[in-house]
XYZ file of C-alpha atoms in Angstrom:
492
model
C 36.026 -80.939 -29.436
C 35.008 -77.515 -29.240
C 32.250 -76.386 -27.830
C 28.774 -75.468 -29.109
C 28.252 -71.717 -27.289
C 24.686 -71.423 -29.386
C 23.824 -73.907 -26.375
C 24.740 -71.059 -23.630
C 23.735 -68.255 -25.249
C 19.366 -70.136 -25.907
C 19.958 -71.044 -21.927
C 20.891 -67.292 -20.938
C 18.009 -65.461 -23.377
C 15.645 -68.103 -21.053
C 17.040 -66.344 -18.265
C 14.185 -64.235 -16.159
C 15.038 -60.418 -14.969
C 13.779 -57.635 -13.381
C 11.832 -58.711 -10.421
C 13.604 -60.837 -7.282
C 13.668 -64.040 -7.473
C 14.042 -66.556 -4.591
C 14.178 -70.293 -3.703
C 13.812 -73.111 -1.615
C 15.582 -75.905 -2.372
C 14.917 -78.904 0.349
C 16.717 -82.410 -0.187
C 14.301 -85.043 -0.492
C 15.982 -86.612 2.665
C 12.929 -86.921 5.474
C 10.989 -84.499 7.255
C 11.088 -80.602 7.771
C 12.990 -79.618 10.677
C 12.867 -76.368 12.011
C 16.265 -74.523 11.054
C 14.764 -76.007 6.894
C 11.247 -74.442 7.558
C 13.265 -71.115 8.576
C 14.675 -71.192 5.363
C 11.314 -71.626 3.419
C 9.843 -68.735 5.798
C 12.271 -66.194 5.368
C 12.712 -67.113 1.552
C 8.757 -66.424 0.712
C 9.170 -64.032 2.602
C 11.856 -61.897 1.094
C 9.994 -62.395 -2.862
C 6.445 -61.614 -1.484
C 8.662 -58.329 0.356
C 9.368 -57.413 -3.224
C 6.596 -58.883 -5.007
C 8.506 -61.259 -6.440
C 9.137 -65.016 -7.529
C 9.376 -67.474 -4.963
C 10.316 -71.177 -6.768
C 10.588 -75.066 -5.047
C 13.735 -76.635 -6.699
C 14.598 -80.152 -5.054
C 17.629 -81.266 -4.595
C 18.337 -84.788 -5.153
C 21.778 -84.559 -7.236
C 23.096 -87.280 -3.332
C 20.740 -89.803 -4.238
C 22.582 -92.345 -1.507
C 20.797 -89.501 0.925
C 16.927 -90.022 -0.388
C 14.321 -91.380 1.554
C 10.439 -92.412 0.099
C 7.954 -90.663 0.507
C 10.249 -87.046 1.507
C 9.309 -84.947 -1.385
C 5.530 -85.437 -0.786
C 6.905 -84.352 2.865
C 7.842 -81.036 1.389
C 4.588 -80.058 -0.563
C 2.296 -81.044 2.082
C 3.590 -78.829 5.094
C 4.459 -75.806 2.147
C 0.866 -76.481 2.086
C -0.186 -76.403 4.991
C 2.343 -73.053 5.994
C 0.408 -71.520 3.086
C 4.420 -70.819 1.455
C 2.751 -71.203 -1.945
C 5.670 -71.189 -4.979
C 4.597 -69.362 -8.014
C 7.128 -71.843 -10.054
C 8.581 -76.036 -9.496
C 7.848 -79.115 -10.169
C 4.368 -79.504 -9.716
C 3.555 -76.090 -11.397
C 6.535 -75.951 -14.193
C 7.723 -72.139 -14.889
C 9.605 -70.681 -17.101
C 13.320 -72.088 -16.189
C 12.047 -76.104 -15.751
C 12.356 -78.614 -14.882
C 12.936 -77.535 -11.170
C 14.152 -81.220 -9.707
C 17.688 -81.543 -10.141
C 18.756 -85.049 -11.090
C 16.070 -84.222 -14.342
C 18.700 -80.861 -15.323
C 21.752 -83.540 -15.279
C 22.788 -83.440 -19.008
C 22.848 -79.020 -18.108
C 25.546 -79.875 -15.215
C 28.090 -81.886 -17.597
C 28.083 -78.991 -19.979
C 28.702 -76.827 -17.904
C 31.852 -77.866 -16.315
C 33.362 -78.364 -19.869
C 32.526 -74.496 -20.105
C 34.115 -73.689 -17.320
C 37.732 -76.587 -18.417
C 37.407 -74.363 -21.328
C 37.698 -71.114 -19.530
C 40.644 -72.451 -17.378
C 38.623 -72.338 -13.886
C 38.651 -76.307 -13.993
C 39.941 -78.764 -14.807
C 39.950 -83.048 -14.945
C 40.894 -85.260 -12.010
C 41.939 -89.150 -12.326
C 43.388 -89.353 -9.114
C 41.791 -92.144 -6.867
C 41.448 -89.422 -3.606
C 38.107 -89.322 -2.038
C 35.533 -87.521 -2.944
C 33.937 -86.794 -0.129
C 36.996 -85.502 1.056
C 35.963 -81.464 -0.101
C 36.351 -79.190 2.577
C 38.415 -81.018 4.996
C 41.381 -78.900 4.533
C 43.306 -81.555 4.652
C 44.457 -81.375 0.859
C 48.073 -80.332 -0.642
C 46.953 -78.821 -4.324
C 50.924 -79.351 -5.441
C 49.834 -83.817 -4.215
C 47.887 -83.264 -7.845
C 49.636 -84.322 -10.540
C 46.076 -83.595 -12.658
C 46.363 -80.054 -12.186
C 49.344 -79.224 -14.333
C 47.827 -81.677 -17.360
C 47.211 -80.016 -20.191
C 43.923 -80.090 -21.606
C 44.738 -82.184 -24.877
C 46.132 -84.695 -22.514
C 43.339 -84.455 -20.109
C 40.491 -84.911 -23.050
C 42.660 -88.238 -24.559
C 42.585 -89.699 -21.050
C 38.659 -88.997 -20.769
C 38.379 -90.009 -24.400
C 40.191 -93.573 -23.462
C 37.364 -94.178 -20.777
C 39.322 -93.366 -17.729
C 37.261 -92.085 -14.654
C 37.340 -88.857 -13.310
C 35.944 -86.603 -12.056
C 35.630 -82.730 -12.719
C 37.714 -80.244 -9.685
C 37.295 -76.419 -9.428
C 40.811 -74.862 -10.295
C 40.676 -71.970 -7.548
C 43.625 -69.442 -7.973
C 46.919 -70.411 -5.843
C 47.647 -66.909 -4.948
C 45.804 -63.562 -3.885
C 42.420 -63.571 -2.008
C 38.415 -63.866 -2.913
C 36.085 -61.647 -0.955
C 32.946 -62.857 -0.674
C 30.027 -60.289 0.545
C 27.125 -61.542 2.704
C 23.617 -59.296 3.499
C 24.351 -60.304 7.323
C 27.988 -60.928 8.072
C 28.977 -58.879 5.856
C 32.869 -59.131 3.397
C 33.985 -62.132 4.478
C 38.235 -62.395 2.913
C 39.856 -65.652 2.498
C 43.235 -66.759 0.804
C 43.263 -68.642 -2.115
C 45.817 -70.858 -0.922
C 43.009 -72.313 2.664
C 41.074 -73.239 -0.148
C 40.879 -76.716 -2.089
C 39.548 -77.568 -5.636
C 36.812 -79.007 -4.697
C 35.132 -81.627 -7.188
C 32.450 -80.125 -9.022
C 31.065 -83.964 -11.336
C 31.404 -86.525 -9.851
C 32.397 -89.752 -11.031
C 28.850 -90.864 -11.236
C 28.151 -88.041 -13.992
C 26.537 -86.414 -11.244
C 27.260 -82.912 -9.787
C 28.123 -82.169 -6.341
C 25.872 -79.922 -4.535
C 28.327 -76.754 -4.688
C 28.159 -77.089 -8.191
C 24.672 -77.624 -8.954
C 23.636 -74.656 -6.744
C 25.587 -72.047 -8.554
C 24.292 -73.268 -12.245
C 21.312 -73.559 -11.423
C 20.600 -69.892 -9.372
C 21.968 -68.188 -12.080
C 20.462 -70.259 -15.177
C 16.993 -69.750 -13.099
C 17.872 -66.109 -12.050
C 17.726 -66.554 -8.426
C 18.477 -62.736 -7.051
C 18.596 -64.182 -3.228
C 20.147 -67.178 -1.556
C 19.315 -67.699 1.624
C 21.074 -70.312 3.249
C 22.658 -71.804 6.634
C 25.444 -69.868 8.251
C 26.905 -73.752 8.337
C 27.594 -72.742 4.632
C 29.404 -69.943 4.882
C 33.096 -71.790 4.453
C 31.443 -72.851 0.587
C 30.533 -69.316 -0.117
C 33.578 -67.653 -1.375
C 34.644 -71.004 -3.724
C 31.130 -69.673 -5.680
C 32.173 -66.201 -5.979
C 34.692 -68.281 -8.061
C 32.645 -70.394 -10.330
C 30.438 -66.679 -10.458
C 33.414 -64.760 -11.644
C 35.189 -67.494 -13.937
C 31.665 -68.177 -15.808
C 31.049 -64.167 -16.101
C 28.593 -64.157 -14.129
C 26.549 -61.788 -11.440
C 26.836 -63.272 -7.776
C 22.776 -62.863 -6.893
C 22.327 -61.166 -2.415
C 24.404 -63.912 0.325
C 22.099 -64.434 3.259
C 23.237 -66.683 6.243
C 20.997 -66.398 8.616
C 22.639 -67.806 11.888
C 21.836 -71.445 13.505
C 18.690 -72.488 15.511
C 20.248 -73.527 18.443
C 19.036 -75.854 21.102
C 20.401 -74.038 23.837
C 23.641 -71.999 24.320
C 26.515 -74.677 22.587
C 24.093 -77.860 20.560
C 21.878 -77.370 17.745
C 19.275 -78.281 17.711
C 19.230 -81.203 15.601
C 16.805 -84.584 14.212
C 19.658 -86.841 15.250
C 19.181 -85.542 19.105
C 15.486 -85.511 19.061
C 14.852 -82.235 18.808
C 11.225 -81.594 17.401
C 11.059 -81.554 13.172
C 7.860 -79.471 11.578
C 6.132 -82.584 12.344
C 6.316 -83.220 15.142
C 5.601 -79.920 16.928
C 2.218 -80.285 15.337
C 1.794 -83.989 16.751
C 2.681 -81.711 20.093
C -0.540 -79.891 19.858
C 1.258 -77.263 18.390
C -0.763 -74.555 15.687
C 0.769 -74.278 11.903
C 0.732 -70.372 12.399
C 1.994 -70.754 16.568
C 5.067 -72.119 14.403
C 5.302 -69.958 11.927
C 4.892 -66.360 13.529
C 7.586 -67.641 16.363
C 9.729 -69.164 13.661
C 10.119 -65.817 12.128
C 11.844 -64.096 14.947
C 14.321 -67.028 15.303
C 17.142 -64.391 14.023
C 14.928 -62.155 12.506
C 13.101 -58.887 14.557
C 10.833 -56.648 13.634
C 11.797 -52.675 13.416
C 10.518 -49.281 13.839
C 6.863 -48.499 14.659
C 6.242 -52.499 14.963
C 9.331 -53.535 17.271
C 7.487 -54.137 19.966
C 5.189 -56.666 18.068
C 4.975 -60.327 19.111
C 2.505 -61.244 17.209
C 2.071 -61.448 13.424
C -0.137 -63.479 10.521
C 1.589 -64.495 7.646
C 0.779 -61.524 5.712
C 1.358 -58.922 8.189
C 5.385 -60.110 7.963
C 5.570 -60.162 4.555
C 4.685 -56.437 4.896
C 7.484 -55.901 7.569
C 9.793 -57.962 6.380
C 13.298 -57.344 5.674
C 17.064 -57.625 4.908
C 18.272 -55.456 7.454
C 17.070 -57.472 10.748
C 18.089 -60.143 10.126
C 20.946 -61.115 13.597
C 24.041 -62.507 13.564
C 23.581 -64.122 16.662
C 22.647 -68.212 16.615
C 18.976 -68.085 17.958
C 17.811 -70.547 21.036
C 14.610 -71.958 19.957
C 12.418 -72.313 23.584
C 9.582 -74.375 23.772
C 8.077 -72.206 26.799
C 8.133 -69.416 24.518
C 6.254 -71.535 21.300
C 4.038 -72.667 23.943
C 2.501 -68.950 24.774
C 2.903 -68.075 21.552
C 0.613 -71.218 21.271
C -1.909 -70.163 24.000
C -1.725 -66.522 21.942
C -3.130 -68.255 19.356
C -5.791 -71.291 20.700
C -7.591 -67.848 22.104
C -7.532 -64.873 19.098
C -9.266 -68.386 17.010
C -13.190 -67.783 16.590
C -15.203 -70.056 18.959
C -16.333 -71.838 15.396
C -12.539 -72.496 14.911
C -11.172 -73.549 17.795
C -13.776 -76.441 17.975
C -13.191 -77.601 15.385
C -9.245 -77.992 16.268
C -9.950 -79.478 19.532
C -13.094 -81.945 18.379
C -10.442 -85.011 17.775
C -8.477 -84.315 20.502
C -12.407 -84.236 23.139
C -12.492 -87.471 21.491
C -9.797 -88.985 22.203
C -11.097 -89.627 25.455
C -14.842 -88.432 25.452
C -17.543 -90.178 23.277
C -20.264 -89.020 23.704
C -20.870 -85.825 24.870
C -21.550 -82.337 23.315
C -17.633 -81.458 21.965
C -18.678 -77.757 21.012
C -20.073 -77.004 24.460
C -16.792 -78.382 26.249
C -14.456 -77.005 23.551
C -15.979 -73.772 24.899
C -14.596 -74.201 28.452
C -11.273 -75.409 27.041
C -10.444 -72.141 25.107
C -9.468 -69.635 27.160
C -7.913 -72.179 29.153
C -6.141 -74.184 26.615
C -1.838 -73.897 26.093
C -1.699 -77.194 23.407
C -4.380 -78.718 21.127
C -2.389 -82.240 22.757
C -3.534 -80.898 27.032
C -6.996 -81.206 25.570
C -7.714 -85.139 26.101
C -6.327 -85.174 29.964
C -8.413 -82.198 30.785
C -11.654 -83.770 29.976
C -11.187 -87.191 30.049
C -13.501 -86.626 33.541
C -16.449 -86.581 31.710
C -16.327 -89.274 30.308
C -15.722 -91.630 33.229
C -15.156 -90.028 37.568
C -11.747 -90.519 38.144
C -10.698 -92.279 41.246
C -10.691 -89.445 43.883
C -10.134 -88.717 47.293
C -12.500 -87.235 50.275
C -9.778 -84.497 50.914
C -10.733 -82.852 47.490
C -13.680 -81.678 49.219
C -12.450 -79.617 51.309
C -10.852 -75.859 50.365
C -9.561 -73.053 52.665
C -10.875 -70.756 50.219
C -14.430 -71.891 50.039
C -14.668 -72.615 53.448
C -15.466 -76.293 52.885
C -14.812 -79.606 54.827
C -16.207 -83.131 54.863
C -18.621 -81.535 57.408
C -20.235 -78.704 55.338
C -20.047 -80.780 51.744
C -22.007 -82.962 53.215
C -24.237 -80.680 54.587
C -23.876 -78.871 50.666
C -24.572 -82.349 48.811
C -27.446 -83.152 50.633
C -29.283 -79.665 50.240
C -27.846 -79.599 46.444
C -29.189 -83.316 45.392
C -33.063 -82.687 45.864
C -33.099 -79.286 44.025
C -31.359 -80.048 40.900
C -33.581 -83.424 41.096
C -36.528 -81.023 41.031
C -35.269 -78.555 37.773
C -37.394 -79.266 35.053
C -35.435 -77.505 32.794
C -31.614 -78.739 32.604
C -29.991 -75.230 31.680
C -26.979 -73.629 32.410
C -29.531 -70.259 33.193
C -32.176 -72.904 35.585
C -28.548 -74.584 37.014
C -26.863 -71.478 38.488
C -30.307 -69.619 39.690
C -31.074 -72.587 41.235
C -27.527 -73.448 42.896
C -27.178 -69.183 43.603
C -30.658 -69.131 45.271
C -29.952 -72.538 48.002
C -26.462 -70.930 48.849
C -28.182 -67.575 49.552
C -31.692 -69.679 51.209
C -28.599 -71.956 53.740
C -27.168 -68.621 53.708
C -23.446 -69.499 52.886
C -21.068 -67.775 50.040
C -22.060 -68.692 46.587
C -18.133 -70.358 46.396
C -19.129 -72.962 49.553
C -21.453 -74.465 47.877
C -20.389 -74.827 44.265
C -17.070 -76.094 45.397
C -18.603 -79.190 46.684
C -20.828 -79.252 43.594
C -18.079 -78.797 41.003
C -15.519 -82.109 42.782
C -18.745 -84.660 43.589
C -19.179 -84.080 39.604
C -15.701 -83.600 38.246
C -13.947 -85.805 40.587
C -10.907 -83.639 39.937
C -9.608 -80.433 41.910
C -9.048 -78.393 38.218
C -10.803 -78.570 35.501
C -11.767 -76.191 32.402
C -15.334 -74.851 33.509
C -16.861 -74.890 36.697
C -20.168 -76.332 38.696
C -22.748 -74.725 36.936
C -20.935 -75.916 32.899
C -19.577 -79.405 34.293
C -23.799 -80.644 35.852
C -24.950 -79.092 32.557
C -22.710 -80.664 29.784
C -22.904 -84.037 31.757
C -27.552 -84.191 32.502
C -29.071 -84.618 35.206
C -29.001 -88.330 35.164
C -24.990 -88.702 35.532
C -24.891 -84.937 37.243
C -26.878 -86.540 40.053
C -25.737 -89.714 40.506
C -22.032 -87.980 41.021
C -22.928 -86.251 43.632
C -24.905 -89.430 45.141
C -21.780 -90.854 44.729
C -19.722 -87.639 46.297
C -22.138 -87.513 49.310
C -21.841 -91.734 49.542
C -17.801 -90.217 50.370
C -18.436 -87.915 53.010
């Protein structure tokens, strides 16, 4: 049965050319782990830096691993991270469809074309399909490799089940070029005849990738360095078809420590987990961008980048071959810088749901203003501010502070003086409370801190607080402040 070459010519004619085109091609198998997010980010940055096109493609050929709702997680994460795609399943584009299971017929036709060209063959052996890339194969043992196309076709026509395998040359070497790792040359005899089309007619990951990347006009392919070993086989596929090989960018792994890669199985956080742990999307993206890439030139020392700044600065020369270690402390440092850099309004908006976990009625905006300079993660907030809602149990020992020159006797005297003064205030404002306490300290001939320390301890019931005595009293309100100060006095 001769192939209809018109189909292939029409497919070639559709391929967009002339600008950089990159793709993020996740499998819908669950949450977005950090390595995956970094791949998406780098792929987006390469396209944006070059004024090119960023494509989202869903790779669902491994039907057994699909997870319900996982595609929605991909859309939601990309949208939250502002990694907008120009083409994809939800927005369409010139080379649709963008979901691999909807392109199934295409792969079969191209596999058949590869057979005609002598670069693939029908295999009827019972060999396990997942035995790819294990290295324990022997090409000579596969009798199907030696079958004539006529003999193989007769068995296919008779309904015998088969896979289609890549025919790797027996002699010589294949050289593959990577933008980061340079030239990698392997002996062909070390490569197995990988399966291209499985028995169910679905393509393998490796084959579908090559076909789609070519037909979608992809110029740069970004992926993890764990795929370097299968890369020479891609070259042979491109050569078999007579196609141009795209620029490959293999990223070094993201590690949990010097010996272990990050993995969901070991409880390492996904993007969703990091959000739940109180990290801001902007801080996560900024940190992830620097796991394997460094800015160069006059911005070599810069750490904080907006997405737009990253797009301007990003270049392949700045990428590293060395594994990157994911450091929670460093991410926390980035997050704190981002929280402090927010406008007061934006911070108050972000902080409010966390404040409301422990403080029900007091003004969230005023509490947020105390927190912004003292907060590293949003999830720290509920515990820091819980005292506003409920005075914690505390020991009278807290009233003793060497630096403020206080002890139980001094603190008792200070509260005895502060309570009537505060009771007498007609205005419960920041200035009125502040001026009243400062004037009282002067009258008592003590340092401000000697008076402020016991007032703050009695009002908050804990040694470390966001905000000082004045702010805490103002937010608590007059009645609650005086109630707490009297309880403190009782303790003394």
